PDB file of C-alpha atoms and ligand atoms in Angstrom:
ATOM      1  CA  MET X 113       0.000   0.000   0.000  1.00  0.00           C
ATOM      2  CA  THR X 114       1.333   3.467  -0.869  1.00  0.00           C
ATOM      3  CA  ASP X 115       1.902   6.026   1.890  1.00  0.00           C
ATOM      4  CA  GLU X 116      -0.934   8.131   0.513  1.00  0.00           C
ATOM      5  CA  ARG X 117      -3.351   5.200   0.593  1.00  0.00           C
ATOM      6  CA  SER X 118      -2.320   4.058   4.066  1.00  0.00           C
ATOM      7  CA  ARG X 119      -2.803   7.602   5.431  1.00  0.00           C
ATOM      8  CA  ALA X 120      -6.281   7.633   3.854  1.00  0.00           C
ATOM      9  CA  VAL X 121      -7.064   4.285   5.512  1.00  0.00           C
ATOM     10  CA  GLU X 122      -5.892   5.712   8.850  1.00  0.00           C
ATOM     11  CA  ARG X 123      -8.234   8.700   8.438  1.00  0.00           C
ATOM     12  CA  LEU X 124     -11.165   6.395   7.628  1.00  0.00           C
ATOM     13  CA  ASP X 125     -10.392   4.138  10.608  1.00  0.00           C
ATOM     14  CA  ARG X 126     -10.098   7.144  12.908  1.00  0.00           C
ATOM     15  CA  VAL X 127     -13.534   8.478  11.961  1.00  0.00           C
ATOM     16  CA  ARG X 128     -15.101   5.018  12.239  1.00  0.00           C
ATOM     17  CA  ARG X 129     -13.531   4.564  15.673  1.00  0.00           C
ATOM     18  CA  ASP X 130     -13.930   8.014  17.218  1.00  0.00           C
ATOM     19  CA  ALA X 131     -17.172   9.438  15.780  1.00  0.00           C
ATOM     20  CA  ASP X 132     -19.204   8.104  18.692  1.00  0.00           C
ATOM     21  CA  THR X 133     -21.200  11.191  19.702  1.00  0.00           C
ATOM     22  CA  PRO X 134     -22.874  13.820  17.494  1.00  0.00           C
ATOM     23  CA  GLU X 135     -20.328  16.430  18.649  1.00  0.00           C
ATOM     24  CA  ALA X 136     -17.334  14.166  17.926  1.00  0.00           C
ATOM     25  CA  THR X 137     -18.870  13.280  14.552  1.00  0.00           C
ATOM     26  CA  ARG X 138     -19.312  16.922  13.598  1.00  0.00           C
ATOM     27  CA  LYS X 139     -15.718  17.752  14.541  1.00  0.00           C
ATOM     28  CA  LEU X 140     -14.183  14.733  12.755  1.00  0.00           C
ATOM     29  CA  TYR X 141     -16.120  15.333   9.537  1.00  0.00           C
ATOM     30  CA  ASP X 142     -15.406  19.074   9.685  1.00  0.00           C
ATOM     31  CA  GLU X 143     -11.688  18.197   9.765  1.00  0.00           C
ATOM     32  CA  TRP X 144     -11.983  15.600   6.975  1.00  0.00           C
ATOM     33  CA  ALA X 145     -14.234  17.617   4.633  1.00  0.00           C
ATOM     34  CA  ARG X 146     -11.646  19.097   2.252  1.00  0.00           C
ATOM     35  CA  ILE X 147     -10.001  15.774   1.402  1.00  0.00           C
ATOM     36  CA  TYR X 148     -12.989  13.446   1.920  1.00  0.00           C
ATOM     37  CA  ASP X 149     -13.829  13.130  -1.794  1.00  0.00           C
ATOM     38  CA  LYS X 150     -10.243  12.321  -2.725  1.00  0.00           C
ATOM     39  CA  ASP X 151      -9.892   9.749   0.076  1.00  0.00           C
ATOM     40  CA  LEU X 152     -13.181   8.025  -0.593  1.00  0.00           C
ATOM     41  CA  THR X 153     -13.483   8.208  -4.359  1.00  0.00           C
ATOM     42  CA  ASP X 154      -9.881   8.075  -5.575  1.00  0.00           C
ATOM     43  CA  LEU X 155      -8.303   5.914  -2.884  1.00  0.00           C
ATOM     44  CA  HIS X 156     -11.054   3.702  -1.428  1.00  0.00           C
ATOM     45  CA  GLY X 157     -13.197   3.123  -4.531  1.00  0.00           C
ATOM     46  CA  TYR X 158     -16.379   4.481  -2.922  1.00  0.00           C
ATOM     47  CA  VAL X 159     -19.008   3.354  -5.416  1.00  0.00           C
ATOM     48  CA  ALA X 160     -22.011   3.430  -3.066  1.00  0.00           C
ATOM     49  CA  PRO X 161     -23.241   6.975  -3.889  1.00  0.00           C
ATOM     50  CA  GLN X 162     -23.569   6.310  -7.620  1.00  0.00           C
ATOM     51  CA  ALA X 163     -25.133   2.858  -7.132  1.00  0.00           C
ATOM     52  CA  THR X 164     -27.707   4.105  -4.618  1.00  0.00           C
ATOM     53  CA  ALA X 165     -28.554   7.255  -6.586  1.00  0.00           C
ATOM     54  CA  ARG X 166     -28.988   5.262  -9.803  1.00  0.00           C
ATOM     55  CA  ALA X 167     -31.194   2.697  -8.041  1.00  0.00           C
ATOM     56  CA  LEU X 168     -33.410   5.453  -6.604  1.00  0.00           C
ATOM     57  CA  ALA X 169     -33.643   7.441  -9.847  1.00  0.00           C
ATOM     58  CA  ASP X 170     -34.658   4.300 -11.722  1.00  0.00           C
ATOM     59  CA  ILE X 171     -37.762   3.812  -9.558  1.00  0.00           C
ATOM     60  CA  MET X 172     -38.824   7.473  -9.210  1.00  0.00           C
ATOM     61  CA  PRO X 173     -41.820   8.211 -11.416  1.00  0.00           C
ATOM     62  CA  ASP X 174     -40.884  11.927 -11.540  1.00  0.00           C
ATOM     63  CA  ARG X 175     -37.205  12.907 -11.248  1.00  0.00           C
ATOM     64  CA  SER X 176     -38.100  16.570 -10.765  1.00  0.00           C
ATOM     65  CA  ALA X 177     -39.868  15.746  -7.470  1.00  0.00           C
ATOM     66  CA  PRO X 178     -38.137  16.788  -4.203  1.00  0.00           C
ATOM     67  CA  ILE X 179     -35.554  14.388  -2.704  1.00  0.00           C
ATOM     68  CA  LEU X 180     -33.961  14.642   0.752  1.00  0.00           C
ATOM     69  CA  ASP X 181     -30.322  13.508   0.950  1.00  0.00           C
ATOM     70  CA  VAL X 182     -29.833  12.515   4.599  1.00  0.00           C
ATOM     71  CA  GLY X 183     -26.234  12.888   5.848  1.00  0.00           C
ATOM     72  CA  CYS X 184     -25.377  14.388   2.468  1.00  0.00           C
ATOM     73  CA  GLY X 185     -21.745  15.035   3.406  1.00  0.00           C
ATOM     74  CA  THR X 186     -19.776  16.651   0.578  1.00  0.00           C
ATOM     75  CA  GLY X 187     -22.539  15.994  -1.938  1.00  0.00           C
ATOM     76  CA  LEU X 188     -21.324  12.850  -3.707  1.00  0.00           C
ATOM     77  CA  VAL X 189     -24.881  11.483  -3.585  1.00  0.00           C
ATOM     78  CA  GLY X 190     -26.415  14.765  -4.775  1.00  0.00           C
ATOM     79  CA  ARG X 191     -23.990  14.900  -7.668  1.00  0.00           C
ATOM     80  CA  ALA X 192     -24.820  11.311  -8.617  1.00  0.00           C
ATOM     81  CA  LEU X 193     -28.569  12.019  -8.397  1.00  0.00           C
ATOM     82  CA  ALA X 194     -28.174  15.080 -10.607  1.00  0.00           C
ATOM     83  CA  ALA X 195     -26.249  12.988 -13.141  1.00  0.00           C
ATOM     84  CA  CYS X 196     -29.303  10.695 -13.236  1.00  0.00           C
ATOM     85  CA  GLY X 197     -31.581  13.644 -14.045  1.00  0.00           C
ATOM     86  CA  CYS X 198     -32.881  14.432 -10.546  1.00  0.00           C
ATOM     87  CA  SER X 199     -33.346  18.177 -10.283  1.00  0.00           C
ATOM     88  CA  CYS X 200     -34.719  19.054  -6.830  1.00  0.00           C
ATOM     89  CA  ILE X 201     -32.391  17.835  -4.075  1.00  0.00           C
ATOM     90  CA  ASP X 202     -32.107  19.072  -0.478  1.00  0.00           C
ATOM     91  CA  GLY X 203     -29.277  17.985   1.800  1.00  0.00           C
ATOM     92  CA  VAL X 204     -28.984  17.749   5.584  1.00  0.00           C
ATOM     93  CA  ASP X 205     -25.802  17.055   7.532  1.00  0.00           C
ATOM     94  CA  ILE X 206     -24.384  17.682  10.997  1.00  0.00           C
ATOM     95  CA  SER X 207     -21.060  19.005   9.662  1.00  0.00           C
ATOM     96  CA  PRO X 208     -20.949  22.586   8.342  1.00  0.00           C
ATOM     97  CA  GLU X 209     -17.623  21.954   6.581  1.00  0.00           C
ATOM     98  CA  MET X 210     -19.026  18.924   4.739  1.00  0.00           C
ATOM     99  CA  LEU X 211     -22.008  21.085   3.743  1.00  0.00           C
ATOM    100  CA  ALA X 212     -19.644  23.784   2.449  1.00  0.00           C
ATOM    101  CA  GLU X 213     -18.126  21.174   0.117  1.00  0.00           C
ATOM    102  CA  ALA X 214     -21.617  20.029  -0.916  1.00  0.00           C
ATOM    103  CA  GLU X 215     -22.519  23.615  -1.803  1.00  0.00           C
ATOM    104  CA  LYS X 216     -19.622  23.692  -4.282  1.00  0.00           C
ATOM    105  CA  LYS X 217     -21.163  20.787  -6.231  1.00  0.00           C
ATOM    106  CA  GLY X 218     -23.922  23.208  -7.297  1.00  0.00           C
ATOM    107  CA  VAL X 219     -26.657  20.562  -7.361  1.00  0.00           C
ATOM    108  CA  TYR X 220     -28.612  21.197  -4.141  1.00  0.00           C
ATOM    109  CA  ARG X 221     -31.688  23.418  -3.778  1.00  0.00           C
ATOM    110  CA  LYS X 222     -31.133  23.803  -0.024  1.00  0.00           C
ATOM    111  CA  LEU X 223     -28.513  22.608   2.477  1.00  0.00           C
ATOM    112  CA  THR X 224     -29.207  22.520   6.215  1.00  0.00           C
ATOM    113  CA  ALA X 225     -26.935  21.861   9.195  1.00  0.00           C
ATOM    114  CA  GLN X 226     -28.814  19.609  11.572  1.00  0.00           C
ATOM    115  CA  ASP X 227     -28.281  16.692  13.954  1.00  0.00           C
ATOM    116  CA  LEU X 228     -30.699  14.139  12.536  1.00  0.00           C
ATOM    117  CA  SER X 229     -30.536  11.994  15.651  1.00  0.00           C
ATOM    118  CA  GLN X 230     -32.800  14.711  17.107  1.00  0.00           C
ATOM    119  CA  GLY X 231     -35.215  14.580  14.146  1.00  0.00           C
ATOM    120  CA  ALA X 232     -35.454  16.747  11.037  1.00  0.00           C
ATOM    121  CA  SER X 233     -37.043  20.183  10.841  1.00  0.00           C
ATOM    122  CA  ALA X 234     -38.750  19.568   7.484  1.00  0.00           C
ATOM    123  CA  ALA X 235     -42.527  19.166   7.410  1.00  0.00           C
ATOM    124  CA  THR X 236     -44.310  15.817   7.271  1.00  0.00           C
ATOM    125  CA  ASP X 237     -44.784  14.515   3.694  1.00  0.00           C
ATOM    126  CA  SER X 238     -42.588  17.273   2.239  1.00  0.00           C
ATOM    127  CA  TYR X 239     -40.487  14.902   0.083  1.00  0.00           C
ATOM    128  CA  ALA X 240     -41.216  12.470  -2.726  1.00  0.00           C
ATOM    129  CA  ALA X 241     -38.093  10.489  -1.837  1.00  0.00           C
ATOM    130  CA  ALA X 242     -35.232  10.239   0.651  1.00  0.00           C
ATOM    131  CA  ILE X 243     -31.768   8.753   0.339  1.00  0.00           C
ATOM    132  CA  GLY X 244     -29.166   7.974   2.989  1.00  0.00           C
ATOM    133  CA  VAL X 245     -25.745   6.595   2.059  1.00  0.00           C
ATOM    134  CA  GLY X 246     -23.115   5.794   4.688  1.00  0.00           C
ATOM    135  CA  VAL X 247     -24.890   7.684   7.458  1.00  0.00           C
ATOM    136  CA  PHE X 248     -26.892   4.827   8.989  1.00  0.00           C
ATOM    137  CA  SER X 249     -24.211   3.110  11.005  1.00  0.00           C
ATOM    138  CA  ARG X 250     -23.289   1.895  14.478  1.00  0.00           C
ATOM    139  CA  GLN X 251     -21.893   5.268  15.509  1.00  0.00           C
ATOM    140  CA  MET X 252     -23.957   7.757  13.524  1.00  0.00           C
ATOM    141  CA  LEU X 253     -27.682   7.365  12.841  1.00  0.00           C
ATOM    142  CA  PRO X 254     -29.454   4.336  14.398  1.00  0.00           C
ATOM    143  CA  PRO X 255     -32.196   2.264  12.702  1.00  0.00           C
ATOM    144  CA  GLU X 256     -34.918   4.199  14.584  1.00  0.00           C
ATOM    145  CA  VAL X 257     -34.250   7.193  12.304  1.00  0.00           C
ATOM    146  CA  PHE X 258     -35.875   5.204   9.451  1.00  0.00           C
ATOM    147  CA  GLU X 259     -39.140   6.261  11.117  1.00  0.00           C
ATOM    148  CA  GLU X 260     -38.243   9.921  10.648  1.00  0.00           C
ATOM    149  CA  LEU X 261     -37.717   9.242   6.932  1.00  0.00           C
ATOM    150  CA  LEU X 262     -41.185   7.680   6.843  1.00  0.00           C
ATOM    151  CA  ARG X 263     -42.575  10.909   8.326  1.00  0.00           C
ATOM    152  CA  LEU X 264     -40.800  13.113   5.771  1.00  0.00           C
ATOM    153  CA  VAL X 265     -41.638  11.115   2.629  1.00  0.00           C
ATOM    154  CA  ARG X 266     -45.197  11.077   1.404  1.00  0.00           C
ATOM    155  CA  PRO X 267     -47.125   7.824   0.827  1.00  0.00           C
ATOM    156  CA  GLY X 268     -46.167   6.274  -2.504  1.00  0.00           C
ATOM    157  CA  GLY X 269     -42.710   7.876  -2.282  1.00  0.00           C
ATOM    158  CA  GLN X 270     -39.396   6.040  -2.292  1.00  0.00           C
ATOM    159  CA  ILE X 271     -36.613   5.572   0.270  1.00  0.00           C
ATOM    160  CA  ALA X 272     -33.107   4.397  -0.710  1.00  0.00           C
ATOM    161  CA  LEU X 273     -30.603   3.320   1.942  1.00  0.00           C
ATOM    162  CA  MET X 274     -27.059   2.028   1.822  1.00  0.00           C
ATOM    163  CA  VAL X 275     -25.700   0.486   5.026  1.00  0.00           C
ATOM    164  CA  ARG X 276     -22.304  -1.159   5.529  1.00  0.00           C
ATOM    165  CA  GLY X 277     -22.614  -4.905   5.094  1.00  0.00           C
ATOM    166  CA  ASP X 278     -20.859  -5.772   8.364  1.00  0.00           C
ATOM    167  CA  GLN X 279     -23.304  -3.629  10.367  1.00  0.00           C
ATOM    168  CA  PHE X 280     -26.593  -4.313   8.569  1.00  0.00           C
ATOM    169  CA  GLU X 281     -27.765  -7.250  10.677  1.00  0.00           C
ATOM    170  CA  ALA X 282     -25.397  -6.859  13.624  1.00  0.00           C
ATOM    171  CA  ASP X 283     -26.541  -3.313  14.428  1.00  0.00           C
ATOM    172  CA  GLY X 284     -30.257  -3.690  13.920  1.00  0.00           C
ATOM    173  CA  PHE X 285     -30.754  -2.177  10.447  1.00  0.00           C
ATOM    174  CA  GLY X 286     -31.966  -5.408   8.812  1.00  0.00           C
ATOM    175  CA  PRO X 287     -34.350  -6.176  11.717  1.00  0.00           C
ATOM    176  CA  LYS X 288     -35.760  -2.617  11.531  1.00  0.00           C
ATOM    177  CA  VAL X 289     -36.279  -2.912   7.756  1.00  0.00           C
ATOM    178  CA  ARG X 290     -38.270  -6.112   8.372  1.00  0.00           C
ATOM    179  CA  GLU X 291     -40.182  -4.653  11.348  1.00  0.00           C
ATOM    180  CA  LEU X 292     -41.378  -1.666   9.303  1.00  0.00           C
ATOM    181  CA  ALA X 293     -42.341  -3.938   6.405  1.00  0.00           C
ATOM    182  CA  ALA X 294     -44.297  -6.241   8.724  1.00  0.00           C
ATOM    183  CA  ALA X 295     -46.067  -3.202  10.208  1.00  0.00           C
ATOM    184  CA  GLY X 296     -47.114  -2.044   6.733  1.00  0.00           C
ATOM    185  CA  ARG X 297     -45.123   1.187   7.000  1.00  0.00           C
ATOM    186  CA  TRP X 298     -43.104   0.536   3.858  1.00  0.00           C
ATOM    187  CA  ARG X 299     -42.923  -2.085   1.129  1.00  0.00           C
ATOM    188  CA  VAL X 300     -39.418  -3.349   0.447  1.00  0.00           C
ATOM    189  CA  LEU X 301     -38.770  -3.358  -3.299  1.00  0.00           C
ATOM    190  CA  VAL X 302     -35.100  -4.342  -3.295  1.00  0.00           C
ATOM    191  CA  GLN X 303     -32.628  -5.578  -0.721  1.00  0.00           C
ATOM    192  CA  GLU X 304     -29.273  -6.715  -2.001  1.00  0.00           C
ATOM    193  CA  THR X 305     -25.584  -6.850  -1.231  1.00  0.00           C
ATOM    194  CA  VAL X 306     -23.523  -4.605  -3.505  1.00  0.00           C
ATOM    195  CA  PRO X 307     -19.958  -3.181  -3.648  1.00  0.00           C
ATOM    196  CA  TYR X 308     -19.461  -0.320  -1.165  1.00  0.00           C
ATOM    197  CA  LEU X 309     -15.778   0.604  -0.743  1.00  0.00           C
ATOM    198  CA  ASP X 310     -14.552  -1.373  -3.711  1.00  0.00           C
ATOM    199  CA  THR X 311     -10.812  -0.955  -3.239  1.00  0.00           C
ATOM    200  CA  LEU X 312     -11.091  -2.123   0.370  1.00  0.00           C
ATOM    201  CA  GLY X 313     -13.321  -5.064  -0.620  1.00  0.00           C
ATOM    202  CA  GLU X 314     -16.212  -3.848   1.574  1.00  0.00           C
ATOM    203  CA  THR X 315     -19.828  -4.497   0.613  1.00  0.00           C
ATOM    204  CA  GLY X 316     -22.995  -2.656   1.555  1.00  0.00           C
ATOM    205  CA  ASN X 317     -26.676  -3.493   1.812  1.00  0.00           C
ATOM    206  CA  LEU X 318     -28.868  -1.550  -0.590  1.00  0.00           C
ATOM    207  CA  VAL X 319     -32.517  -1.196   0.437  1.00  0.00           C
ATOM    208  CA  LEU X 320     -35.202   0.386  -1.724  1.00  0.00           C
ATOM    209  CA  ALA X 321     -38.622   0.806  -0.165  1.00  0.00           C
ATOM    210  CA  GLU X 322     -41.932   2.409  -1.033  1.00  0.00           C
ATOM    211  CA  VAL X 323     -43.688   4.385   1.695  1.00  0.00           C
ATOM    212  CA  GLN X 324     -47.158   3.132   2.592  1.00  0.00           C
ATOM    213  CA  ALA X 325     -50.067   5.107   4.051  1.00  0.00           C
ATOM    214  CA  LYS X 326     -49.275   6.750   7.396  1.00  0.00           C
ATOM    215  CA  PRO X 327     -50.730   4.971  10.469  1.00  0.00           C
TER     216      PRO X 327
HETATM  217  C1  SAM A 416     -19.699   8.507   5.614  1.00  0.00           C
HETATM  218  S1  SAM A 416     -20.312  10.135   5.452  1.00  0.00           S
HETATM  219  C2  SAM A 416     -21.423   9.914   4.068  1.00  0.00           C
HETATM  220  C3  SAM A 416     -21.667  11.216   3.337  1.00  0.00           C
HETATM  221  C4  SAM A 416     -22.408  11.040   2.005  1.00  0.00           C
HETATM  222  N1  SAM A 416     -23.727  10.503   2.210  1.00  0.00           N
HETATM  223  C5  SAM A 416     -21.602  10.148   1.102  1.00  0.00           C
HETATM  224  O1  SAM A 416     -22.076   9.047   0.785  1.00  0.00           O
HETATM  225  O2  SAM A 416     -20.503  10.564   0.721  1.00  0.00           O
HETATM  226  C6  SAM A 416     -21.447  10.295   6.806  1.00  0.00           C
HETATM  227  C7  SAM A 416     -22.072  11.697   6.895  1.00  0.00           C
HETATM  228  O3  SAM A 416     -23.108  11.665   7.879  1.00  0.00           O
HETATM  229  C8  SAM A 416     -23.057  12.859   8.624  1.00  0.00           C
HETATM  230  N2  SAM A 416     -23.680  12.623   9.927  1.00  0.00           N
HETATM  231  C9  SAM A 416     -23.231  11.790  10.892  1.00  0.00           C
HETATM  232  N3  SAM A 416     -24.043  11.834  11.965  1.00  0.00           N
HETATM  233  C10 SAM A 416     -25.030  12.718  11.653  1.00  0.00           C
HETATM  234  C11 SAM A 416     -26.176  13.211  12.361  1.00  0.00           C
HETATM  235  N4  SAM A 416     -26.428  12.816  13.611  1.00  0.00           N
HETATM  236  N5  SAM A 416     -26.976  14.115  11.744  1.00  0.00           N
HETATM  237  C12 SAM A 416     -26.700  14.537  10.478  1.00  0.00           C
HETATM  238  N6  SAM A 416     -25.627  14.113   9.778  1.00  0.00           N
HETATM  239  C13 SAM A 416     -24.809  13.216  10.352  1.00  0.00           C
HETATM  240  C14 SAM A 416     -21.567  13.165   8.711  1.00  0.00           C
HETATM  241  O4  SAM A 416     -21.320  14.524   9.023  1.00  0.00           O
HETATM  242  C15 SAM A 416     -21.090  12.767   7.312  1.00  0.00           C
HETATM  243  O5  SAM A 416     -21.122  13.846   6.409  1.00  0.00           O
END
């Protein structure tokens, strides 16, 4: 491994290890923001944003309808959605420096700094779709936040999630996907294992779901 790549792996490991409170997460991502895209895309083969965005765009009946990008980071997901023809994308993230990088992508209608573990400020049913890539994880957003996505997305809308393969079952994401399906809150359209950080050989679990009528 080159020095550059091993330093990038160290930065990834550090965030995965130390981002264990919202405040620590904000600080670590603020520090990482300017080189995040290079680390993830060039050095780690981060293919999850494109795969998830493409999967969502393919099932959206109207790509001009509003989409919420949850934990949007530097905007890799927004950029991928825009490349698929999606034209109305809002982003929310806890890290102002990540949001500053997202702004530079020029694809978001609105970007908001918010700790989503405390809920989102957007109104009920204000989105046709939501997407969350790499933000539902052991240390960041827990499976319970899926319920907040169900509040924000109107019935008939779509939700696209990408969760690290090693955490999907172990940290309750798979069980929560099944619980919400059994309760009739969403209908799971796709659940599959796909490449996530390709260079590192990591896979992710892609979930596509359609929101059902609110209880
Ligand atoms: C691994 S990055 C993924 C960013 C982007 N979705 C992507 O795929 O490149 C995780 C993002 O989630 C954000 N995040 C973590 N915890 C959060 C929280 N409680 N509320 C909002 N955003 C959060 C981080 O700031 C970071 O930008």
